[in-house]
Amino acid sequence: MTWQPEIEELRQREKLAYEMGGKESVERHRSRGKLTVRERIHRLFDENTFHETGAIAGKATYENGEITDFTPANFLLGTGRINNRKVVVGADDFTVRGGAADGAIMEKQIYSEKMAHELQLPLVRLVDGTGGGGSVKFLDTAGHTYVPVNPAWDYVVKNMGVVPVVGACLGSVAGLGAARVTASHFSVMVEETTQLFVAGPQIVNFGVGQNLTKEDLGGVQVHRSSGAIDNIVKTEDEAFEHIRKFLSYLPNSVYQLPPVIESVDDRNRKEEQLISVIPKNRRRPYKIRPIMDMIFDQDSVFEMGRYYGGGTMTGFARLDGHPVGFMANDPFVGGGGLTVESCEKIERFVDLCETFHLPIVNFVDQPGLSIGLESEKRGTIRKGVRAIAAIYQATVPMIEIIIRRSFGVGGAGMSNGHGLNLRYAWPSGDWGSLPVEGGIQVAYRRELEASDNPQALLEELAGRMESVRSPLRTAEAFGIEEIIDPRDTRPLLCEWVDDAYALLPQHLGPSKHTMRP
């Protein structure tokens, strides 16, 4: 006598679960250009590493004690490996009740959050549905309404401060589903096949009177620069590649160091182009992204949130195989100045690096906080001081490379000037409380107004100031610690990152404040 009959029944139920919402639903799902939930998990993880938990959870119908029908829960969970590192996945199955909660067993979603937290493993949420209360028809069955509660939200919040969390928007995602995507350290969305919104177009059209399609309301053209989503990609496979790359820079939890890999790039590499990449004409912009590629390990730059707060570039890269976070100003977008959006972006990114103990390299060409009536109306100064506070509160090693401008409150806040303030400046450095050009007009207003030839006086004053504004003059007074040949930037940063990683063990564990989305 054995338990073989029970094992055979188990296998039969698993087979039913693998059919998801049934052949018709699966075919309809694929016809929209989307992968099924099991195909997604297969492509995300290293081959044959997914171990599912709760596969046969669902709703069954019995007759005379025998199962006659079975609908699996529309949420899958388990563990697998990404680049041979163990990761927890929680994934919606849209082929069963559109991924809504009334087709789910909510305990599975809760369990995935607990699993990531208790095992201290990264969590990937593959979201394709509402994940919330489902249809109002549910009230007919329940016979009562309820005060809403977000399932597992205590663990959602805790996980933000303990393990890397990724949210992937892989369908029309609304309500709690949208919240699950954005309650993450990194989020990604696919063009054409995905939308994200607080409430779908039918509710919006009825409640607000806006006649919008799903794409109009929450497509990538909305979220490319909304700040709700970090990266936009063209295919689901590209989304999985972004997820894998994002996780490659981070430890499994705050109790571990970021993973260092062997680098094949010469740590002493010096790029000749760096000596001439910054124009002599201070009014001319330049492209920042090629500079990052010339300094960091080859093919290691991973940018996050390019189109939100575009005046500031943020992302991860490696120096001699060591993961670091970086920030850099993009002079092609608003001169690289600090807008409300770029301040929020800096605050969130610095907190992310602080949470997972990544050293930060800050490439500064900062004209300062954005000015003008619209900037004042939007409370730019408050957002600016929040970003500066995040920099000052960070305890991870941070280094500043001043590649051109550093002006005003914004420029001053790009590093903690009251600490060691480790920094290097390129000979293109230009700094002060105000740019000389505009500052002369303000400081010498009366003299210029009284002059018979204000233009000549202005040119005379500008010429006099030109020699004084030389960064070498600042170095004479030890106002800048070291001016370097730009070609030496990579070797110096590779030396710095060795020191930074030697200090990191003392920073392990949760940060003083929990990371927020």
Coordinates of C-alpha atoms in Angstrom, one line a residue:
M1 CA 0.0 0.0 0.0
T2 CA 1.4 3.4 -1.0
W3 CA 0.4 7.0 -1.4
Q4 CA 0.7 6.8 -5.2
P5 CA -3.0 7.5 -5.8
E6 CA -2.7 10.7 -3.8
I7 CA 0.4 11.7 -5.8
E8 CA -1.4 11.0 -9.0
E9 CA -4.3 13.3 -7.9
L10 CA -1.8 15.9 -6.9
R11 CA -0.2 15.8 -10.4
Q12 CA -3.7 15.9 -12.0
R13 CA -4.5 19.1 -10.1
E14 CA -1.2 20.6 -11.0
K15 CA -1.9 19.9 -14.6
L16 CA -5.3 21.7 -14.3
A17 CA -3.5 24.6 -12.7
Y18 CA -1.0 24.9 -15.5
E19 CA -3.9 25.4 -17.9
M20 CA -4.5 28.7 -16.2
G21 CA -7.8 30.3 -17.3
G22 CA -8.4 27.7 -20.0
K23 CA -7.5 27.5 -23.7
E24 CA -9.8 30.2 -24.9
S25 CA -8.7 32.7 -22.3
V26 CA -5.0 32.0 -22.9
E27 CA -5.4 32.4 -26.7
R28 CA -7.3 35.7 -26.2
H29 CA -4.5 36.8 -23.9
R30 CA -1.7 36.0 -26.4
S31 CA -3.6 37.6 -29.2
R32 CA -3.1 40.9 -27.5
G33 CA 0.7 40.5 -27.8
K34 CA 1.2 39.4 -24.2
L35 CA 2.9 36.4 -22.6
T36 CA 1.1 34.2 -20.2
V37 CA 2.1 34.3 -16.6
R38 CA 4.0 31.0 -16.8
E39 CA 5.8 32.1 -19.9
R40 CA 6.9 35.3 -18.1
I41 CA 8.3 33.4 -15.2
H42 CA 10.1 31.0 -17.4
R43 CA 11.8 33.9 -19.3
L44 CA 12.6 35.9 -16.2
F45 CA 14.4 33.2 -14.3
D46 CA 17.5 31.1 -15.1
E47 CA 16.4 27.9 -16.9
N48 CA 14.7 25.3 -14.7
T49 CA 15.1 27.2 -11.5
F50 CA 11.5 28.2 -10.7
H51 CA 10.0 26.4 -7.7
E52 CA 6.3 27.2 -7.3
T53 CA 4.5 27.5 -4.0
G54 CA 0.8 26.9 -3.8
A55 CA 0.3 25.7 -7.4
I56 CA -2.9 23.9 -6.7
A57 CA -4.6 26.7 -4.7
G58 CA -7.8 27.7 -6.4
K59 CA -11.6 27.1 -6.5
A60 CA -12.8 23.5 -7.1
T61 CA -16.2 22.0 -7.7
Y62 CA -17.0 18.5 -6.3
E63 CA -19.6 15.9 -7.0
N64 CA -19.8 12.8 -4.8
G65 CA -16.5 13.6 -3.4
E66 CA -14.8 13.8 -6.8
I67 CA -13.4 17.0 -8.3
T68 CA -15.4 18.0 -11.4
D69 CA -14.0 21.5 -12.1
F70 CA -11.0 23.5 -11.0
T71 CA -10.1 27.2 -11.5
P72 CA -6.6 28.0 -10.3
A73 CA -6.0 31.2 -8.3
N74 CA -4.9 34.0 -10.5
F75 CA -1.7 34.7 -8.6
L76 CA 1.5 32.6 -8.8
L77 CA 4.4 32.8 -6.4
G78 CA 7.6 31.0 -5.8
T79 CA 11.4 31.3 -6.0
G80 CA 13.8 31.1 -8.8
R81 CA 17.3 32.3 -9.8
I82 CA 18.4 35.3 -11.7
N83 CA 22.0 35.2 -12.7
N84 CA 22.2 32.3 -10.1
R85 CA 20.9 34.5 -7.3
K86 CA 17.7 33.4 -5.6
V87 CA 14.7 35.8 -6.0
V88 CA 11.0 35.7 -5.0
V89 CA 8.3 36.3 -7.7
G90 CA 4.7 37.1 -7.3
A91 CA 2.8 37.2 -10.6
D92 CA -0.8 37.9 -11.7
D93 CA -2.6 35.6 -14.2
F94 CA -4.8 37.8 -16.3
T95 CA -6.4 34.8 -17.9
V96 CA -8.3 34.1 -14.7
R97 CA -10.8 36.9 -13.9
G98 CA -8.5 39.6 -15.3
G99 CA -6.1 39.3 -12.4
A100 CA -8.8 40.8 -10.0
A101 CA -9.0 39.9 -6.3
D102 CA -12.3 38.2 -6.7
G103 CA -10.6 35.5 -8.8
A104 CA -7.7 35.2 -6.3
I105 CA -6.7 33.7 -3.1
M106 CA -5.3 36.8 -1.4
E107 CA -3.2 34.8 1.0
K108 CA -0.9 33.9 -1.9
Q109 CA -0.1 37.5 -2.6
I110 CA 0.5 38.1 1.1
Y111 CA 2.7 35.1 1.4
S112 CA 5.0 36.3 -1.4
E113 CA 5.6 39.5 0.5
K114 CA 6.3 37.6 3.7
M115 CA 8.5 35.2 1.9
A116 CA 10.7 38.0 0.5
H117 CA 10.9 39.7 3.9
E118 CA 11.6 36.6 6.0
L119 CA 14.1 35.0 3.7
Q120 CA 15.7 38.4 2.9
L121 CA 15.4 37.9 -0.8
P122 CA 14.7 40.3 -3.7
L123 CA 11.0 40.5 -4.8
V124 CA 9.8 40.8 -8.3
R125 CA 6.1 41.6 -8.9
L126 CA 4.8 40.8 -12.3
V127 CA 1.5 42.8 -12.3
D128 CA -1.3 42.3 -14.8
G129 CA -4.6 43.3 -13.4
T130 CA -6.3 45.3 -10.7
G131 CA -5.3 43.1 -7.8
G132 CA -7.9 44.9 -5.7
G133 CA -11.5 44.4 -4.7
G134 CA -12.7 43.3 -8.1
S135 CA -16.1 43.8 -9.5
V136 CA -19.0 45.4 -7.6
K137 CA -20.9 42.1 -8.5
F138 CA -18.8 40.6 -5.6
L139 CA -21.2 42.4 -3.2
D140 CA -24.1 40.2 -4.4
T141 CA -22.2 37.1 -3.2
A142 CA -20.8 38.6 0.0
G143 CA -24.1 40.2 1.0
H144 CA -22.2 43.2 2.6
T145 CA -19.6 45.8 1.7
Y146 CA -16.4 46.3 3.6
V147 CA -13.9 49.0 4.7
P148 CA -11.0 48.7 2.3
V149 CA -7.6 47.4 3.4
N150 CA -4.5 47.0 1.2
P151 CA -3.4 43.3 1.6
A152 CA 0.0 42.8 3.1
W153 CA 0.8 46.5 3.0
D154 CA 2.7 46.3 6.2
Y155 CA 5.1 43.9 4.5
V156 CA 5.0 46.0 1.3
V157 CA 6.3 49.0 3.4
K158 CA 8.8 46.9 5.4
N159 CA 10.2 45.3 2.2
M160 CA 11.1 48.8 0.9
G161 CA 13.6 49.1 3.7
V162 CA 15.0 45.5 3.6
V163 CA 15.1 43.9 0.2
P164 CA 15.2 45.1 -3.4
V165 CA 11.6 45.3 -4.9
V166 CA 10.8 45.5 -8.6
G167 CA 7.4 46.2 -10.0
A168 CA 6.6 45.3 -13.7
C169 CA 3.5 46.7 -15.3
L170 CA 2.5 44.0 -17.9
G171 CA -1.1 44.8 -18.7
S172 CA -3.9 47.2 -18.0
V173 CA -3.1 47.8 -14.3
A174 CA -5.4 49.8 -12.0
G175 CA -6.0 50.5 -8.4
L176 CA -4.1 48.3 -6.0
G177 CA -2.3 46.7 -9.0
A178 CA -0.9 50.1 -9.9
A179 CA 0.1 50.7 -6.3
R180 CA 1.9 47.3 -6.3
V181 CA 3.9 48.4 -9.3
T182 CA 4.9 51.7 -7.9
A183 CA 5.6 50.6 -4.4
S184 CA 9.0 49.5 -5.5
H185 CA 12.6 50.5 -5.9
F186 CA 12.4 50.0 -9.7
S187 CA 9.5 49.9 -12.0
V188 CA 9.2 49.1 -15.7
M189 CA 6.4 49.3 -18.3
V190 CA 6.0 47.9 -21.8
E191 CA 4.9 50.0 -24.8
E192 CA 1.6 49.4 -26.5
T193 CA 0.4 46.4 -24.4
T194 CA 0.3 48.1 -21.0
Q195 CA -1.4 50.9 -19.2
L196 CA -1.3 52.1 -15.6
F197 CA -3.9 54.2 -13.7
V198 CA -5.6 54.8 -10.4
A199 CA -8.9 54.0 -12.0
G200 CA -9.7 52.7 -15.4
P201 CA -11.4 54.8 -18.2
Q202 CA -14.9 53.5 -17.6
I203 CA -14.8 54.8 -14.0
V204 CA -13.1 58.0 -15.0
N205 CA -15.5 58.6 -17.9
F206 CA -18.5 58.1 -15.5
G207 CA -17.0 59.9 -12.5
V208 CA -15.0 62.7 -14.0
G209 CA -16.6 63.0 -17.4
Q210 CA -13.4 62.6 -19.3
N211 CA -13.9 60.5 -22.5
L212 CA -10.6 58.6 -22.6
T213 CA -9.3 55.3 -23.9
K214 CA -7.0 53.1 -21.8
E215 CA -4.0 54.3 -23.7
D216 CA -5.0 58.0 -23.4
L217 CA -5.4 57.7 -19.7
G218 CA -2.5 55.6 -18.7
G219 CA -0.3 54.6 -21.6
V220 CA 3.4 55.1 -21.9
Q221 CA 2.9 58.5 -23.4
V222 CA 1.5 59.5 -20.0
H223 CA 4.0 57.7 -17.8
R224 CA 7.2 58.2 -19.7
S225 CA 7.6 61.4 -17.8
S226 CA 5.0 61.2 -15.0
G227 CA 7.5 59.8 -12.4
A228 CA 5.1 56.9 -11.6
I229 CA 7.3 54.5 -13.7
D230 CA 11.1 54.4 -13.9
N231 CA 11.8 52.8 -17.3
I232 CA 9.8 52.2 -20.5
V233 CA 10.6 49.3 -22.8
K234 CA 9.4 47.9 -26.1
T235 CA 8.8 44.2 -25.2
E236 CA 8.2 42.0 -22.2
D237 CA 11.6 40.3 -22.8
E238 CA 13.3 43.7 -22.6
A239 CA 11.4 44.4 -19.3
F240 CA 12.9 41.1 -17.9
E241 CA 16.3 42.2 -19.1
H242 CA 16.0 45.5 -17.2
I243 CA 14.9 43.7 -14.1
R244 CA 17.9 41.3 -14.3
K245 CA 20.2 44.2 -14.8
F246 CA 18.8 46.3 -12.0
L247 CA 19.1 43.5 -9.5
S248 CA 22.7 42.8 -10.6
Y249 CA 23.8 46.0 -8.8
L250 CA 22.0 45.3 -5.5
P251 CA 22.6 42.9 -2.6
N252 CA 19.9 40.4 -1.7
S253 CA 19.1 42.5 1.4
V254 CA 20.4 45.4 3.4
Y255 CA 22.4 42.9 5.5
Q256 CA 24.7 42.1 2.6
L257 CA 27.2 44.1 0.6
P258 CA 26.5 44.9 -3.1
P259 CA 27.8 42.2 -5.3
V260 CA 31.3 42.8 -6.7
I261 CA 32.2 41.1 -10.0
E262 CA 35.5 40.6 -11.8
S263 CA 36.0 43.5 -14.2
V264 CA 37.7 43.0 -17.6
D265 CA 38.1 46.8 -18.0
D266 CA 41.4 48.4 -17.2
R267 CA 41.0 50.4 -14.0
N268 CA 43.7 52.8 -15.2
R269 CA 42.0 53.4 -18.6
K270 CA 42.3 57.1 -19.6
E271 CA 40.0 58.4 -22.4
E272 CA 41.7 61.1 -24.4
Q273 CA 38.3 62.6 -25.4
L274 CA 37.7 63.7 -21.8
I275 CA 40.2 66.5 -22.1
S276 CA 38.0 68.3 -24.7
V277 CA 34.5 67.1 -23.9
I278 CA 33.5 70.2 -22.0
P279 CA 33.2 73.3 -24.4
K280 CA 35.2 76.3 -23.7
N281 CA 32.2 78.4 -24.4
R282 CA 30.2 78.2 -21.2
R283 CA 26.9 78.7 -23.0
R284 CA 27.3 75.6 -25.1
P285 CA 25.8 72.3 -23.7
Y286 CA 27.4 68.9 -24.2
K287 CA 26.2 65.3 -24.1
I288 CA 26.5 63.8 -20.6
R289 CA 25.9 60.1 -21.4
P290 CA 29.0 59.5 -23.4
I291 CA 31.0 60.9 -20.5
M292 CA 29.5 58.3 -18.2
D293 CA 30.5 55.5 -20.7
M294 CA 34.1 56.8 -20.8
I295 CA 34.5 56.8 -17.0
F296 CA 32.6 53.7 -15.7
D297 CA 33.3 50.1 -16.6
Q298 CA 32.4 49.4 -20.2
D299 CA 28.8 48.5 -20.8
S300 CA 28.0 48.9 -17.1
V301 CA 25.8 52.0 -17.1
F302 CA 22.1 51.4 -16.3
E303 CA 20.0 54.5 -16.3
M304 CA 16.8 54.9 -14.3
G305 CA 14.0 57.4 -15.0
R306 CA 15.5 59.2 -18.0
Y307 CA 12.5 61.3 -18.8
Y308 CA 11.3 62.3 -15.4
G309 CA 13.4 65.2 -14.0
G310 CA 15.5 64.9 -17.2
G311 CA 17.9 67.6 -16.1
T312 CA 19.4 65.0 -13.7
M313 CA 20.6 61.6 -14.9
T314 CA 20.5 58.9 -12.3
G315 CA 21.5 55.2 -12.4
F316 CA 23.9 52.5 -11.5
A317 CA 27.3 51.6 -12.9
R318 CA 30.5 49.8 -11.9
L319 CA 34.0 50.9 -11.1
D320 CA 36.5 48.0 -11.4
G321 CA 33.5 45.6 -10.9
H322 CA 32.1 47.5 -7.8
P323 CA 28.5 48.7 -8.1
V324 CA 27.9 52.4 -7.5
G325 CA 25.1 54.8 -7.9
F326 CA 25.7 57.9 -9.9
M327 CA 24.0 61.3 -10.6
A328 CA 24.9 63.7 -13.4
N329 CA 23.4 66.9 -14.7
D330 CA 22.2 67.0 -18.3
P331 CA 22.8 70.6 -19.6
F332 CA 20.5 69.8 -22.6
V333 CA 17.5 69.7 -20.3
G334 CA 16.8 73.0 -18.6
G335 CA 20.5 73.6 -18.3
G336 CA 20.7 70.7 -15.8
G337 CA 19.1 72.9 -13.1
L338 CA 17.1 71.6 -10.2
T339 CA 13.4 71.5 -11.0
V340 CA 10.7 70.0 -8.7
E341 CA 10.9 66.8 -10.7
S342 CA 14.7 66.5 -10.6
C343 CA 14.7 67.3 -6.9
E344 CA 12.2 64.4 -6.2
K345 CA 14.3 62.2 -8.4
I346 CA 17.5 63.0 -6.5
E347 CA 15.8 62.5 -3.1
R348 CA 14.5 59.1 -4.1
F349 CA 17.7 57.9 -5.7
V350 CA 19.9 58.9 -2.9
D351 CA 17.6 57.2 -0.4
L352 CA 17.7 54.0 -2.6
C353 CA 21.6 54.0 -2.6
E354 CA 21.5 54.7 1.2
T355 CA 19.1 51.8 1.7
F356 CA 21.3 49.2 -0.1
H357 CA 24.7 50.7 0.8
L358 CA 25.8 51.7 -2.7
P359 CA 28.5 54.4 -2.8
I360 CA 27.5 57.5 -4.9
V361 CA 29.4 59.4 -7.6
N362 CA 27.9 62.8 -8.3
F363 CA 29.0 64.5 -11.5
V364 CA 28.1 68.2 -11.0
D365 CA 27.3 70.8 -13.6
Q366 CA 24.7 72.5 -11.5
P367 CA 23.4 76.0 -12.3
G368 CA 21.2 75.9 -9.2
L369 CA 17.5 75.7 -8.4
S370 CA 15.2 76.6 -11.3
I371 CA 14.0 80.2 -11.0
G372 CA 11.0 82.2 -12.2
L373 CA 7.3 82.6 -11.3
E374 CA 6.3 79.0 -12.2
S375 CA 9.1 77.6 -10.1
E376 CA 8.0 79.6 -7.1
K377 CA 4.4 78.5 -7.6
R378 CA 5.5 74.9 -7.5
G379 CA 7.4 75.2 -4.3
T380 CA 10.8 74.4 -5.9
I381 CA 12.7 75.6 -2.9
R382 CA 11.0 73.1 -0.6
K383 CA 11.7 70.2 -3.0
G384 CA 15.3 71.4 -3.4
V385 CA 16.0 71.4 0.3
R386 CA 14.4 67.9 0.6
A387 CA 16.9 66.7 -2.1
I388 CA 19.8 68.4 -0.3
A389 CA 18.6 66.9 3.0
A390 CA 18.7 63.4 1.5
I391 CA 22.3 64.1 0.4
Y392 CA 23.3 65.4 3.8
Q393 CA 21.6 62.5 5.6
A394 CA 23.3 59.8 3.5
T395 CA 26.0 57.9 5.3
V396 CA 27.3 55.9 2.3
P397 CA 30.6 57.0 0.8
M398 CA 30.0 59.8 -1.7
I399 CA 32.3 61.6 -4.1
E400 CA 31.7 64.8 -6.1
I401 CA 33.3 65.4 -9.5
I402 CA 32.7 69.1 -10.5
I403 CA 32.8 69.0 -14.3
R404 CA 31.6 72.6 -14.9
R405 CA 29.1 74.7 -12.9
S406 CA 28.3 74.8 -9.2
F407 CA 26.1 77.8 -8.2
G408 CA 23.9 78.8 -5.4
V409 CA 22.0 76.7 -2.9
G410 CA 21.6 73.9 -5.5
G411 CA 25.3 73.7 -6.3
A412 CA 26.2 73.9 -2.6
G413 CA 23.9 71.0 -1.8
M414 CA 25.4 68.5 -4.1
S415 CA 27.7 67.2 -1.4
N416 CA 27.9 67.5 2.4
G417 CA 30.2 70.5 2.6
H418 CA 30.5 70.1 6.4
G419 CA 32.0 66.6 6.2
L420 CA 35.2 65.5 4.6
N421 CA 33.5 66.6 1.3
L422 CA 35.7 64.4 -0.9
R423 CA 35.7 65.9 -4.4
Y424 CA 37.7 66.6 -7.5
A425 CA 37.2 69.4 -10.0
W426 CA 37.9 69.5 -13.7
P427 CA 39.7 72.7 -15.1
S428 CA 36.4 73.6 -16.6
G429 CA 35.0 74.3 -13.2
D430 CA 33.0 77.5 -12.7
W431 CA 31.3 78.3 -9.3
G432 CA 30.0 80.9 -6.9
S433 CA 26.9 82.2 -5.4
L434 CA 25.8 83.4 -8.8
P435 CA 27.2 83.1 -12.4
V436 CA 29.5 86.0 -13.0
E437 CA 27.5 87.1 -16.1
G438 CA 24.3 87.7 -14.3
G439 CA 26.0 88.6 -11.0
I440 CA 27.7 91.6 -12.5
Q441 CA 24.4 93.1 -13.6
V442 CA 23.1 92.8 -10.1
A443 CA 26.2 93.8 -8.1
Y444 CA 27.1 96.8 -10.3
R445 CA 23.6 97.9 -11.2
R446 CA 24.0 101.5 -9.9
E447 CA 27.4 101.9 -11.6
L448 CA 26.0 100.6 -14.9
E449 CA 22.9 102.8 -14.7
A450 CA 25.1 105.9 -14.0
S451 CA 27.7 105.1 -16.7
D452 CA 27.7 107.0 -20.0
N453 CA 28.7 103.8 -21.7
P454 CA 27.2 100.9 -19.7
Q455 CA 28.2 98.3 -22.3
A456 CA 31.8 99.3 -22.2
L457 CA 31.8 99.2 -18.4
L458 CA 30.1 95.8 -18.4
E459 CA 32.7 94.4 -20.7
E460 CA 35.5 95.9 -18.6
L461 CA 34.0 94.4 -15.4
A462 CA 33.5 91.0 -17.1
G463 CA 37.1 91.0 -18.3
R464 CA 38.3 91.8 -14.8
M465 CA 36.2 89.0 -13.3
E466 CA 37.3 86.4 -15.9
S467 CA 40.7 85.9 -14.4
V468 CA 39.3 85.9 -10.9
R469 CA 36.8 83.2 -11.7
S470 CA 39.6 80.7 -12.7
P471 CA 39.3 77.5 -10.7
L472 CA 43.0 77.7 -10.2
R473 CA 42.5 80.8 -8.1
T474 CA 40.0 78.9 -5.9
A475 CA 42.6 76.1 -5.5
E476 CA 45.2 78.6 -4.3
A477 CA 42.9 79.4 -1.4
F478 CA 42.1 75.7 -0.9
G479 CA 38.5 76.4 -1.8
I480 CA 38.7 73.4 -4.0
E481 CA 40.8 70.5 -2.8
E482 CA 42.1 69.2 -6.1
I483 CA 41.8 70.1 -9.7
I484 CA 42.5 67.1 -12.0
D485 CA 43.1 66.2 -15.6
P486 CA 39.7 64.9 -16.7
R487 CA 41.5 61.9 -18.2
D488 CA 42.5 60.8 -14.6
T489 CA 38.9 60.6 -13.4
R490 CA 38.4 56.9 -13.9
P491 CA 41.7 55.8 -12.2
L492 CA 41.0 58.1 -9.3
L493 CA 37.5 56.8 -8.9
C494 CA 38.6 53.2 -9.0
E495 CA 41.0 54.0 -6.2
W496 CA 38.2 55.7 -4.3
V497 CA 35.8 52.8 -4.7
D498 CA 38.3 50.5 -3.0
D499 CA 38.3 52.7 0.0
A500 CA 34.5 53.1 -0.1
Y501 CA 33.9 49.3 -0.1
A502 CA 36.4 48.9 2.8
L503 CA 34.1 51.2 4.8
L504 CA 30.7 49.6 3.8
P505 CA 30.6 46.8 6.3
Q506 CA 30.0 49.3 9.1
H507 CA 26.9 50.5 7.3
L508 CA 25.1 47.1 6.9
G509 CA 21.6 46.8 8.2
P510 CA 18.5 49.0 7.8
S511 CA 18.9 52.7 7.2
K512 CA 17.6 55.2 9.7
H513 CA 14.4 55.8 7.8
T514 CA 12.6 53.3 5.6
M515 CA 12.9 53.7 1.9
R516 CA 9.7 55.2 0.4
P517 CA 8.6 54.8 -3.3

